[in-house]
Amino acid sequence: MNEFIQHTINGLALGSIYALVALGYTMVFGVLQLINFAHGDIFMVGSFVGLYFIRWFMPNVEPSLLTTIIVILVAMVGSATVGVIIEKFAYRPLRKAPRINILITAIGVSLLLEYGGQLIFGASPQFFPDILPRKQIDLGGAIYLDSNQVTIFLVSFVLMLVLQFLVFKTQFGRAMRAISHSLETANLIGINVNKVILITFIIGSSLAGAAGVLYGVAYPKIDPLLGLLPGLKAFIAAVLGGIGNVTGAVIGAILLGLSETYVAGYISSTYRDALAFLILILVLLLRPAGLLGTKKIEKV
Amino acid sequence: MSKLNKTVLLFLIFAAVAVVLNFVLSGFSVTPGALFYEKPGRFTGLISPYYYSVMILLCINVILSVSLALLNGFTGLFTMGHAGFMAIGAYTSASVVYFLLPTAPFFIQLIAGALAAGAFSGLVGFFIGTSSLRLNGDYLGMVTLGFSEIIRIILLNIDAVGGARGFSDIPVYMNLGSVLLITVITIMVIKRIRDGRLGRAMLAIKENEMAANMMGINPLNIKVKAFVISSFMAGMAGSFFAHSEGYLSTQTFSFAKSFEVIAMNVVGGLGSLSGAIMGAGILTVLPEALRKVQDITGVDLRMVIYALTMVLIMILRPQGLMGNKEWKWLSSK
């Protein structure tokens, strides 16, 4: 039982990181109907921006929560910048192109970031410095709550609240939801579509950047191909929750994080990665709209 | 001359060319092995071993690319799992030869391996196809990507085929002449499928599935056929890959490989057979040619240029290099 609780805590932490990435996938899909394959690599960029910021500007800093928050903010800005560049130069020229072309461009951008990252940062893994005091809180009965898990919960919770506010309470959020219903109609009623899409990319990318730093804190070994698997898994989480649905993405990500940890803990860690893909296949075959999505009926 | 005779004649001509090519490249040796299936033991200065293996890789990539063109280009099914079929083919063929026929003559090994690879891959393709074809667009792509990754992870966990260490000591027996011959046959088969009843049905489904259904075409039937044929060919390509490299690692068949094959189709032009061949050519030769750039600059720019090419072609020439056109010898007239 204690072991189960420990797995649950670890799974929730992993799920929270997936959730931050999955939100970006789901928001971009909402406005553009595009699977932004490069999103996992934006997450990687966030991790590296954090790493280099620490290395260049605060090499001898005392580990503290404040430091972590500063690094996260910097990484968010860095990732958002990359997101904006990608949107402007790769996706915007293709706004009217067939979907498959945009999808292939996204794959190309993803490869570009990965191998460009290897060129700039080097291909070998680098250690993410300790920016958070390592403490383990004993909850009794051999259950431990790590300080970085607490930070992951805190940061992702705050960011999700901010996002919830942005999407459901602001003018921008309303415009974004309008676009996700119909881009053409939103354009007709005077919404500046390009601007809203750009802001969507900024928000999604900065969430991924924050997730990148949290990932570096929790698993302190990062390399330019780091975004591949977490990126795909976050996408799967978004599909599981119902792609295009903000709440669904969070639920899907938590479920995926939990089930991955259980499989790794009770069955075999080599099948951990297969589980995510199995979930993807099952969801798409049995309930393509996801847990919270609404079914679209094709009209002739 | 009837159409069938013409095809047979064409086949004989190509086979003769292949044999002559093997004869020349093996240093004018006349043993059956040298003429049909053996990799030259020594290279006589006509071609370096490096170019020889690049040419074999090129042929394998052309087979992969044209088989994907059947799905992506002609039937309009966007799949991202070609590496999975290739992996099944490679491991099946390697296992059949390694475990079942270790002492059989090379020629038998080659044919048995390739057929088993194609058949098993086609079978898996049939199951994946029938289960996932009610999805379309990106969703189909994602499901096939998922299947392909699961295949890879299962292979990674089978200890008999090496698991994470990789499958080594596979007999090597691909020679350029025979691979070239099989590549040409594959291209001709796909051309004839495209120009026949099945191919026209595929194109109709790609244009408008609903309308094709109204015209009496059963979309599910045609799509499954496309899936099986395509995965059969990808499996064969995997078999050739296994027996030209002699070593297999599951890392080779990650989704990056699937994307690579998609990129070949896209660079050449989706929906064009010539484009698929051209794209395979460019994306195989380009990274090898760029090795020279790497020697000069000292950094590995190859993959960056490769990715950049993909993005730039999508933005500047979305229809691909060939567009919808075909080379004369591959056009339907």
XYZ file of C-alpha atoms in Angstrom, chain A residues 36-230:
195
model
C 2.642 20.819 -33.571
C 5.362 18.185 -33.600
C 7.969 20.786 -32.728
C 6.319 21.376 -29.364
C 8.329 18.656 -27.626
C 11.479 20.333 -28.871
C 10.353 23.703 -27.571
C 10.169 21.940 -24.216
C 13.797 20.877 -24.785
C 14.749 24.461 -25.667
C 13.246 25.607 -22.371
C 15.410 23.137 -20.516
C 18.568 24.349 -22.243
C 17.732 28.041 -21.900
C 17.432 27.404 -18.168
C 20.722 25.519 -18.093
C 22.687 28.190 -19.955
C 21.094 31.002 -17.985
C 22.282 29.402 -14.763
C 25.708 28.739 -16.224
C 26.255 32.247 -17.547
C 24.487 34.544 -15.141
C 24.236 32.818 -11.795
C 26.932 30.127 -11.701
C 27.418 30.118 -7.935
C 23.876 30.729 -6.854
C 22.462 29.254 -3.674
C 19.781 26.662 -4.429
C 16.412 28.099 -3.457
C 12.834 28.237 -4.588
C 13.302 31.847 -5.738
C 16.194 30.870 -8.003
C 14.074 28.128 -9.519
C 11.238 30.525 -10.207
C 13.601 33.029 -11.850
C 15.067 30.297 -14.049
C 11.586 29.112 -14.971
C 10.542 32.629 -15.981
C 13.654 33.053 -18.128
C 13.075 29.673 -19.784
C 9.460 30.636 -20.463
C 10.617 33.780 -22.263
C 13.220 31.807 -24.229
C 10.782 29.122 -25.302
C 8.130 31.665 -26.194
C 10.639 33.450 -28.448
C 11.413 30.218 -30.269
C 7.693 29.484 -30.523
C 7.022 32.895 -32.073
C 9.845 32.464 -34.588
C 8.514 29.059 -35.621
C 4.970 30.360 -35.962
C 6.008 33.383 -38.014
C 8.467 31.750 -40.366
C 7.302 28.160 -40.693
C 3.571 27.942 -40.009
C 2.218 31.341 -41.048
C 3.252 31.063 -44.729
C 1.340 27.782 -44.861
C -1.896 28.947 -43.274
C -3.900 28.115 -46.407
C -1.939 25.016 -47.434
C -3.363 21.494 -47.053
C -3.064 20.096 -43.537
C -0.606 17.397 -44.490
C 1.872 20.032 -45.685
C 1.711 21.873 -42.380
C 2.122 18.596 -40.521
C 5.232 17.767 -42.529
C 6.582 21.255 -41.910
C 6.060 20.666 -38.200
C 8.054 17.436 -38.448
C 10.764 19.327 -40.328
C 10.884 22.069 -37.709
C 11.098 19.430 -35.006
C 14.070 17.753 -36.703
C 15.647 21.172 -37.231
C 15.417 22.000 -33.536
C 16.765 18.591 -32.526
C 19.769 18.582 -34.808
C 20.287 22.328 -34.551
C 20.281 21.748 -30.791
C 22.932 19.063 -31.179
C 24.989 21.523 -33.194
C 24.703 24.313 -30.646
C 24.570 22.476 -27.327
C 26.516 19.346 -28.309
C 25.027 15.898 -28.594
C 26.194 14.498 -25.266
C 24.000 14.812 -22.167
C 24.696 17.673 -19.764
C 23.925 17.901 -16.105
C 21.276 20.316 -14.992
C 22.648 22.179 -11.964
C 20.984 21.909 -8.584
C 18.868 25.007 -8.209
C 16.505 23.614 -5.659
C 17.523 22.554 -2.156
C 17.232 18.768 -2.061
C 15.039 17.768 0.809
C 12.882 14.745 1.355
C 9.825 15.098 3.460
C 9.080 11.876 5.304
C 5.356 11.248 5.254
C 5.771 8.160 7.405
C 5.805 4.511 6.341
C 8.649 4.890 3.853
C 6.716 7.380 1.766
C 8.772 10.357 0.698
C 7.779 13.598 -0.898
C 10.742 15.150 -2.665
C 11.248 18.928 -2.649
C 11.339 18.999 -6.448
C 8.002 17.193 -6.569
C 6.496 19.848 -4.330
C 7.867 22.516 -6.657
C 6.491 20.715 -9.712
C 3.025 20.554 -8.119
C 3.149 24.200 -7.049
C 4.432 25.649 -10.306
C 2.195 23.616 -12.569
C -0.839 24.336 -10.414
C -0.205 28.088 -10.525
C 0.454 28.052 -14.266
C -2.711 26.062 -14.923
C -4.751 28.516 -12.864
C -3.298 31.404 -14.870
C -4.089 29.569 -18.083
C -7.624 28.819 -16.940
C -8.085 32.522 -16.263
C -6.609 33.503 -19.641
C -8.731 31.082 -21.642
C -12.076 31.490 -19.892
C -12.091 35.003 -18.429
C -10.310 37.315 -20.871
C -11.037 38.887 -24.231
C -8.124 36.950 -25.734
C -9.490 33.676 -24.401
C -12.864 34.340 -25.922
C -11.226 35.129 -29.277
C -9.183 31.954 -29.050
C -12.211 29.824 -28.329
C -14.040 31.493 -31.217
C -11.201 30.621 -33.580
C -11.228 27.033 -32.441
C -14.896 26.860 -33.453
C -14.325 28.327 -36.869
C -11.337 30.252 -38.091
C -13.178 31.801 -41.042
C -16.127 33.046 -39.022
C -13.864 34.440 -36.332
C -12.015 36.322 -39.037
C -15.287 37.667 -40.445
C -16.456 39.074 -37.142
C -13.286 41.085 -36.780
C -10.999 38.938 -34.674
C -7.348 39.431 -35.542
C -6.700 35.773 -36.208
C -2.945 35.995 -36.709
C -2.501 37.896 -33.471
C -4.534 35.414 -31.458
C -2.669 32.462 -32.976
C 0.620 34.156 -32.137
C -0.436 34.674 -28.513
C -1.562 31.048 -28.382
C 1.894 29.985 -29.468
C 3.465 32.294 -26.884
C 1.380 30.816 -24.074
C 1.807 27.222 -25.195
C 5.548 27.575 -25.703
C 6.139 29.310 -22.388
C 4.272 26.523 -20.574
C 6.529 24.024 -22.354
C 9.563 26.088 -21.331
C 8.507 25.985 -17.691
C 7.992 22.228 -18.009
C 11.488 21.960 -19.482
C 13.084 23.498 -16.390
C 10.948 21.380 -14.057
C 12.007 18.305 -16.001
C 15.649 19.343 -15.684
C 15.226 19.772 -11.937
C 13.568 16.379 -11.539
C 15.705 14.384 -14.017
C 18.978 16.337 -14.108
C 20.454 14.965 -17.320
C 19.427 16.768 -20.470
C 20.337 16.411 -24.139
C 18.974 17.902 -27.391
C 16.833 14.837 -28.148
C 15.202 15.091 -24.743
C 11.988 16.551 -26.147
C 11.173 13.596 -28.372
C 9.535 11.120 -26.037
C 8.025 13.504 -23.456
